[in-house]
GROMACS .gro file of C-alpha atoms in nm:
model
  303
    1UNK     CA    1   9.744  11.779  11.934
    2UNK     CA    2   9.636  11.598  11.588
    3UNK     CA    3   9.587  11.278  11.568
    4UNK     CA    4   9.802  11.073  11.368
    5UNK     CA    5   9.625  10.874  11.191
    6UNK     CA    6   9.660  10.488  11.007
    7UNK     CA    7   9.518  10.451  10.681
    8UNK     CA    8   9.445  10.165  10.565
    9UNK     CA    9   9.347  10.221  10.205
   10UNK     CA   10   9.236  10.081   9.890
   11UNK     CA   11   9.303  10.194   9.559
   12UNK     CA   12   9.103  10.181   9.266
   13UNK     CA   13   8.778  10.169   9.360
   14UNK     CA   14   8.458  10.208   9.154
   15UNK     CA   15   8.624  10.014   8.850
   16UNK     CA   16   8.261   9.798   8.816
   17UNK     CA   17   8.009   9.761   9.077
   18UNK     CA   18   8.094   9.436   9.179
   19UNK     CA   19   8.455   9.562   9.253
   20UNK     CA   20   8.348   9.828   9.462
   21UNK     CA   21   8.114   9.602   9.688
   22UNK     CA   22   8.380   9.407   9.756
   23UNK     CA   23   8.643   9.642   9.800
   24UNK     CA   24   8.366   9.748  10.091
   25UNK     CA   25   8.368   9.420  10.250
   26UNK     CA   26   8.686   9.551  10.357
   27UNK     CA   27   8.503   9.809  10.558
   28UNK     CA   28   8.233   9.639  10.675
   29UNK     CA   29   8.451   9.325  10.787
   30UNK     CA   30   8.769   9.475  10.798
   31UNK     CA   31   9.044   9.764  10.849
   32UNK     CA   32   8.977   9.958  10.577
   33UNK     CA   33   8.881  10.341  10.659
   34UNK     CA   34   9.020  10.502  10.309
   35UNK     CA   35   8.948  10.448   9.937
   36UNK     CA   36   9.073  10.640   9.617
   37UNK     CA   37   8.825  10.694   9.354
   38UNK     CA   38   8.856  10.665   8.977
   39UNK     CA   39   8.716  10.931   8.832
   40UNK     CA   40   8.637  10.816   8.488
   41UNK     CA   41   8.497  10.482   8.549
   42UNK     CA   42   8.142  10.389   8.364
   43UNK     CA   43   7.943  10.417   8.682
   44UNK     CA   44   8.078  10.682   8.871
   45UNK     CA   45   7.711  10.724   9.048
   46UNK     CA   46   7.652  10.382   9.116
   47UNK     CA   47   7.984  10.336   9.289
   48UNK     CA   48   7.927  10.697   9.494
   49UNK     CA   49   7.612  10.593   9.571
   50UNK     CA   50   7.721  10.236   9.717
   51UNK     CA   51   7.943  10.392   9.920
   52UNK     CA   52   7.720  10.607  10.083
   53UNK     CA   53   7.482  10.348  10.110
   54UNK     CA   54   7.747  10.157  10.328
   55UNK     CA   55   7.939  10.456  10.474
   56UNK     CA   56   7.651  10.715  10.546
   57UNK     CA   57   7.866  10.887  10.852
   58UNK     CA   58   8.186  10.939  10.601
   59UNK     CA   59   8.377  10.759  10.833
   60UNK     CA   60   8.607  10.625  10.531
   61UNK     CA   61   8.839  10.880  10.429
   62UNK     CA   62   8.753  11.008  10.041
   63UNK     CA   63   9.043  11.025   9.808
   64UNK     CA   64   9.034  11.064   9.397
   65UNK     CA   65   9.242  10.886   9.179
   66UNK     CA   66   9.347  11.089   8.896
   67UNK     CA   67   9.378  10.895   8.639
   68UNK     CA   68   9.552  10.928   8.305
   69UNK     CA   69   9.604  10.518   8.233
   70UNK     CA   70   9.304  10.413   8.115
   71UNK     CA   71   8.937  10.461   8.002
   72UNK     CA   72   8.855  10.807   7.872
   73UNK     CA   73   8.876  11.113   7.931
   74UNK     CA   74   8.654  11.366   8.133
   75UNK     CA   75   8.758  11.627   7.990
   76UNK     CA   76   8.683  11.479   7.600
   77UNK     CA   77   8.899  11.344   7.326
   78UNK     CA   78   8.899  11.661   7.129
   79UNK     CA   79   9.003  11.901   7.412
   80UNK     CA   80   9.315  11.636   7.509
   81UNK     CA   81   9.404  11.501   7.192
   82UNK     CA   82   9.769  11.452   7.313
   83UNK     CA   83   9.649  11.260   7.589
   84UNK     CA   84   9.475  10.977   7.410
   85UNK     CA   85   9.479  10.697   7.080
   86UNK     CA   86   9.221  10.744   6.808
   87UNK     CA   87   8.977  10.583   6.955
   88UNK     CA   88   8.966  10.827   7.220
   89UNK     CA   89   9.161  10.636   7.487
   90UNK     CA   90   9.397  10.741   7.756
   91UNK     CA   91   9.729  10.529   7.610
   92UNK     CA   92  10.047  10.760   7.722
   93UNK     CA   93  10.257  10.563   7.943
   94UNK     CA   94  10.473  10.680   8.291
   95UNK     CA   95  10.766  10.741   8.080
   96UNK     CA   96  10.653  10.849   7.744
   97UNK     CA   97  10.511  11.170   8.022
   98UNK     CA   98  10.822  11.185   8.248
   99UNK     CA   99  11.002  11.185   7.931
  100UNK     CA  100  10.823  11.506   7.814
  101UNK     CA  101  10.808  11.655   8.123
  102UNK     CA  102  11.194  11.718   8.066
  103UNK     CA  103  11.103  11.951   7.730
  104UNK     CA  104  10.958  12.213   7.953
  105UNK     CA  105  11.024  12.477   7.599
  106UNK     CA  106  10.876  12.257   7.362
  107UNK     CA  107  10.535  12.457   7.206
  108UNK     CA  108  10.397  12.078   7.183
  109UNK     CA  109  10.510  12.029   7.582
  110UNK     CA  110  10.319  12.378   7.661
  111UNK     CA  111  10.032  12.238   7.487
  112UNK     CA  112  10.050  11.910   7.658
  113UNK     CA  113  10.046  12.092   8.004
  114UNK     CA  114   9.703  12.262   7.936
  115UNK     CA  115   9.502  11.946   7.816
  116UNK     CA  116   9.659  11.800   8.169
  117UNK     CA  117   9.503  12.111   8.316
  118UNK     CA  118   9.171  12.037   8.163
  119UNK     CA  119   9.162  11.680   8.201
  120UNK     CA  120   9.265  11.719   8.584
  121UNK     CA  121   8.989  12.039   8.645
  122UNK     CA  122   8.712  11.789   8.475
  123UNK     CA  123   8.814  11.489   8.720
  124UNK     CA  124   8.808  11.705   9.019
  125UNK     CA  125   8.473  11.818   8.866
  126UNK     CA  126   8.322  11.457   8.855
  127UNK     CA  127   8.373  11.372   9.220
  128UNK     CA  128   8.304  11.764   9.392
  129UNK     CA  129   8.076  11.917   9.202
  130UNK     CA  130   7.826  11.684   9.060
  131UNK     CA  131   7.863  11.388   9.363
  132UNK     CA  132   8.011  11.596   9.656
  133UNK     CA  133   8.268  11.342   9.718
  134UNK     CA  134   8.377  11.532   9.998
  135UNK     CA  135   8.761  11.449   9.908
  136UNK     CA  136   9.039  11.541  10.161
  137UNK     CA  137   9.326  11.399   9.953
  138UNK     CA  138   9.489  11.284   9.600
  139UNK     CA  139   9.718  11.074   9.461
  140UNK     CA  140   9.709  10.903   9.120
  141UNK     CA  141   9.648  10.604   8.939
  142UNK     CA  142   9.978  10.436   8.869
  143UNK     CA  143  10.128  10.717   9.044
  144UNK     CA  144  10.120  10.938   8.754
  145UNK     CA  145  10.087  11.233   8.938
  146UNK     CA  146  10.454  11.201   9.094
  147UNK     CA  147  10.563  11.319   8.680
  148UNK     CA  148  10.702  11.669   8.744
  149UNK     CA  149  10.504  11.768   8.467
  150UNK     CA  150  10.137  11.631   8.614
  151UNK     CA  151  10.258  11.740   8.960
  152UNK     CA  152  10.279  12.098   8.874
  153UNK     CA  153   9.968  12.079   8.655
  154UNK     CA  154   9.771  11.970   8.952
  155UNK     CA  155   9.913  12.156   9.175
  156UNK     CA  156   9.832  12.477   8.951
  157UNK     CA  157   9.461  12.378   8.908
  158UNK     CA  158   9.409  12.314   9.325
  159UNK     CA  159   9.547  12.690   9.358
  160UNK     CA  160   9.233  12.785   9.119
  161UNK     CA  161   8.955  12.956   9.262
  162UNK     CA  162   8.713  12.694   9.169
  163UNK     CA  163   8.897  12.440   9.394
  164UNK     CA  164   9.060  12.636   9.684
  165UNK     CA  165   8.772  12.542   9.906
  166UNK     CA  166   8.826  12.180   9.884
  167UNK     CA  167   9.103  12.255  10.107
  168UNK     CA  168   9.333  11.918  10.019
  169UNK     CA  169   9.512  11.840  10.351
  170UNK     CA  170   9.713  11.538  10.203
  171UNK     CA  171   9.897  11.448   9.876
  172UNK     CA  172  10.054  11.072   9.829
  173UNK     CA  173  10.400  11.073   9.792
  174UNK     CA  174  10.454  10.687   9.745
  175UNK     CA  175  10.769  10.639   9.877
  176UNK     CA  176  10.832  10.403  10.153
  177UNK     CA  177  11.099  10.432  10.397
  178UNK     CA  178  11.334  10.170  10.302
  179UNK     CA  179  11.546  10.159  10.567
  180UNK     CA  180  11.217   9.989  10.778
  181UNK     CA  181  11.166   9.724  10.479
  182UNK     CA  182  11.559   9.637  10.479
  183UNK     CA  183  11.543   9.590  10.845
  184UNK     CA  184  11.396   9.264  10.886
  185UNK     CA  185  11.566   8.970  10.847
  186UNK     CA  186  11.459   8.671  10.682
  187UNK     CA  187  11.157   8.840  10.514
  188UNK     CA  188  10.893   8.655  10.446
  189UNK     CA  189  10.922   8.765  10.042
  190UNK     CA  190  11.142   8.899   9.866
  191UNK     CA  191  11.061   9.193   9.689
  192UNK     CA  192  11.021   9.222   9.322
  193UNK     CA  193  11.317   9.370   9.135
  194UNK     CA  194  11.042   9.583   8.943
  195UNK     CA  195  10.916   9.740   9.243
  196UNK     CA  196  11.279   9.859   9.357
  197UNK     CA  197  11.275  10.012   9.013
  198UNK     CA  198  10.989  10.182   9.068
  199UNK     CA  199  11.063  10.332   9.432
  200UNK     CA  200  11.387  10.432   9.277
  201UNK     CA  201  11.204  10.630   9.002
  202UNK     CA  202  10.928  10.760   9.245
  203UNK     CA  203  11.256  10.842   9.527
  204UNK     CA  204  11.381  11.063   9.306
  205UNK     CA  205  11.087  11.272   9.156
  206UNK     CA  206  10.981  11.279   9.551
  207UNK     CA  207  11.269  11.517   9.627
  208UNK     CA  208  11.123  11.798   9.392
  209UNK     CA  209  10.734  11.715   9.482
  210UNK     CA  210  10.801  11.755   9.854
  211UNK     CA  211  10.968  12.078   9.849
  212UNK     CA  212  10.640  12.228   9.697
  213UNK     CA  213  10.409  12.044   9.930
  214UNK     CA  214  10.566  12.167  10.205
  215UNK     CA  215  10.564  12.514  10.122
  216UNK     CA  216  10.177  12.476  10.057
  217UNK     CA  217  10.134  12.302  10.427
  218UNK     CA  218   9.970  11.971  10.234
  219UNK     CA  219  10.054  11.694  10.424
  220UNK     CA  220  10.296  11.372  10.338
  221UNK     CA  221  10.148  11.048  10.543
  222UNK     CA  222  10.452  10.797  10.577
  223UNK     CA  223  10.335  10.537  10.289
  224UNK     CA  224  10.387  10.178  10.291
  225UNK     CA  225  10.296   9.997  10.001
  226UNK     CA  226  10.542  10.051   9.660
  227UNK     CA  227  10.824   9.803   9.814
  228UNK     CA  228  10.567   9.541   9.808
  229UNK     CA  229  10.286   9.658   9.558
  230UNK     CA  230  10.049   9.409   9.487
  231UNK     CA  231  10.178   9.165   9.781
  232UNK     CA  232  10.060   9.351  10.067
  233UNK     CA  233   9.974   8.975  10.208
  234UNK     CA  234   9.899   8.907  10.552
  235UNK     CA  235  10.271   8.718  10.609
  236UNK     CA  236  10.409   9.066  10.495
  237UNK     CA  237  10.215   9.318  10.664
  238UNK     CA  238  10.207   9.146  11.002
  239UNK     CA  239  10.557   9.180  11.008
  240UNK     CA  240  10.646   9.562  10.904
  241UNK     CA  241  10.321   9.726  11.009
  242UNK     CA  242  10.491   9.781  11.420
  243UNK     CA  243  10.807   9.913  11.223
  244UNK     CA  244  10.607  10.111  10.978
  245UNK     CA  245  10.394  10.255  11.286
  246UNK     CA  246  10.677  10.347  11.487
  247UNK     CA  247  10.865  10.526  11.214
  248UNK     CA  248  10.554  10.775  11.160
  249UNK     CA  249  10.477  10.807  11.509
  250UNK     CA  250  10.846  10.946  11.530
  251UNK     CA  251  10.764  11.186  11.265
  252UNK     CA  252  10.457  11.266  11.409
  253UNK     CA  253  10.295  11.209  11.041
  254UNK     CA  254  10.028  10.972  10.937
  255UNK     CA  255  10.068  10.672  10.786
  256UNK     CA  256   9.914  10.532  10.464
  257UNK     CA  257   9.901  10.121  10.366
  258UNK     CA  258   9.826  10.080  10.029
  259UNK     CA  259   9.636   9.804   9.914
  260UNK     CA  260   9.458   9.654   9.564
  261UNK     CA  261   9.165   9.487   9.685
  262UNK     CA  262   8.841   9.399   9.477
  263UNK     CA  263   8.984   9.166   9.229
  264UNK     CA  264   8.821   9.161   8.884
  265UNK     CA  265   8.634   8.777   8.826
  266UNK     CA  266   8.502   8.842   8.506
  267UNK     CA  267   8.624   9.002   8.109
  268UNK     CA  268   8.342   9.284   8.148
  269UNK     CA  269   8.448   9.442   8.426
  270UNK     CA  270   8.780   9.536   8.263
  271UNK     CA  271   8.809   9.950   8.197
  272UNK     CA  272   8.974   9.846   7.904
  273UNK     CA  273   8.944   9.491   7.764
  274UNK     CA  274   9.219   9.578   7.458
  275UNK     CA  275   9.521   9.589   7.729
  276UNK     CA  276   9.610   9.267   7.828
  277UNK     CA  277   9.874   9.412   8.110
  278UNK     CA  278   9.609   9.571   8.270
  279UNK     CA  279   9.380   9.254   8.322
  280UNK     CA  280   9.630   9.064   8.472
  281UNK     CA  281   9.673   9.356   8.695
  282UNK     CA  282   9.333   9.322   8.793
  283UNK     CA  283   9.238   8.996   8.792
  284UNK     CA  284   9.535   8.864   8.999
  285UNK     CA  285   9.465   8.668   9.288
  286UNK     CA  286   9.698   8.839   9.504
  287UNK     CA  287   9.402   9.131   9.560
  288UNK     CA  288   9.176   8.873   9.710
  289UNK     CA  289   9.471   8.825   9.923
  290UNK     CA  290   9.526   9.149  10.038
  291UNK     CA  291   9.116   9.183  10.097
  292UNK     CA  292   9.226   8.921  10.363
  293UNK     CA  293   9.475   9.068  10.506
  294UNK     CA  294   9.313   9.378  10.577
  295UNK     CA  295   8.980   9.143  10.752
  296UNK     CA  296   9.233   8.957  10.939
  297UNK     CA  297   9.417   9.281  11.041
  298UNK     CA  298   9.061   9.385  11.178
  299UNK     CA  299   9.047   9.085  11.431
  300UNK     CA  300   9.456   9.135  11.537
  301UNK     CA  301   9.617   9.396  11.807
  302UNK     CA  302   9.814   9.538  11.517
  303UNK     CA  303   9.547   9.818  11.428
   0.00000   0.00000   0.00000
């Protein structure tokens, strides 16, 4: 019978070196045994190589972060010029793209969907065929790829010859089950009205998404993590991880703890120093926290 496995992952790593080393002391001194990589990051090699420097056996589960936020794209500026400013910059946000994903007969729509292509074929390229990430999984920075439109357009390119023999087992549908969350009383935080906004949003593009994934046999784990994104603090996770555990083990699915460790200290780190939203998003204390709570999960009976 297969193992159901607990993931306990971090996203976003290889932003800057010094992120990725500590997103690793996550590893080395605590739970962690999954990380999502970002694709188009300035040193793609030197954050590959640092991780197999510290995880030579692949015992960390290999995931890439597709990203269409920030930075630029793999692909190049001229081949998606729908996908970026004019200074050759990803800047199309979640719902300028789930906006345009309902214009499916739109000639500029049909355009859009084959720079997508492109830009997703070159990310896949970056982390199989010139660093053998040796990737089992996807999901998305920002959860981009949950847009009907991106969905399909990934989809399409993992049916490709080229990529069939990656042989992706798991796709993140970020959707927690929010009966668990609601079930505890006296919570130790309440959570943020924004992130109810977004699981609504994500709830309802999941119904779609999850057909096709389970006509292509590509796992779902249970995921924990959008309820309180960004605030997956000890006082919270100690709580709903039993709950969270026992509703997958019921399914007989994996489950998947998403966390933003490897907080940015200084300005030149930043992807993208011109987007102020985006350094607060990644220089907030509340990832050191969460690098703690994953070490402290490490010495508990909760794993």
């Amino acid at each position: 019978m297969k193992e159901n496995k607990v993931w306990y992952h971090a996203d976003d790593f290889g932003v800057s070196i010094e992120q990725s080393k500590r997103i690793l002391t996550c590893y080395t001194d605590g739970a962690l045994n999954s990380i999502s990589i970002l694709p188009n990051v300035d040193d793609l090699s030197g954050a590959l190589a640092l991780l197999n420097e510290v995880d030579a056996d692949c015992k960390i589960r290999r995931v890439l972060h597709l990203n269409f936020v920030e930075g630029k794209p793999l692909a190049g500026a001229q081949t998606v010029p729908l996908l970026v400013d004019k200074m050759g910059f990803f800047d199309k946000s979640f719902e300028t793209l789930l906006m345009q994903s309902w214009t499916a007969g739109n000639k500029k729509c049909t355009m859009l969907k084959q720079q997508l292509c492109a830009e997703i074929r070159a990310q896949l390229r970056a982390v199989t065929q010139d660093y053998d990430f040796q990737i089992t999984a996807i999901d998305a920075h920002q959860h981009y790829h949950m847009i009907p439109m991106i969905f399909d357009c990934m989809m399409k390119v993992l049916e490709e010859e080229e990529f069939r023999p990656l042989e992706i087992c798991q796709i993140r549908v970020p959707v927690d089950p929010i009966n668990i969350a609601f079930s505890v009383r006296n919570r130790p935080q309440k959570m943020l009205p924004i992130n109810l906004v977004k699981w609504l949003i994500l709830k309802l593009l999941s119904i779609r998404n999850c057909k096709r994934l389970k006509e292509k046999g590509i796992e779902v784990p249970v995921f924990f993590g959008i309820l309180y994104t960004c605030e997956m603090k000890w006082d919270i996770v100690s709580i709903l991880l039993p709950k969270y555990k026992e509703y997958a083990e019921q399914k007989g699915k994996s489950l998947e703890l998403m966390f933003h460790p490897g907080n940015l200290t200084t300005e030149y780190e930043l992807p993208d120093r011109r987007r102020g939203e985006l350094r607060a998003f990644y220089m907030s204390d509340n990832r050191f926290f969460e690098a703690e709570c994953l070490k402290t999960l490490k010495r508990t009976d909760l794993l």
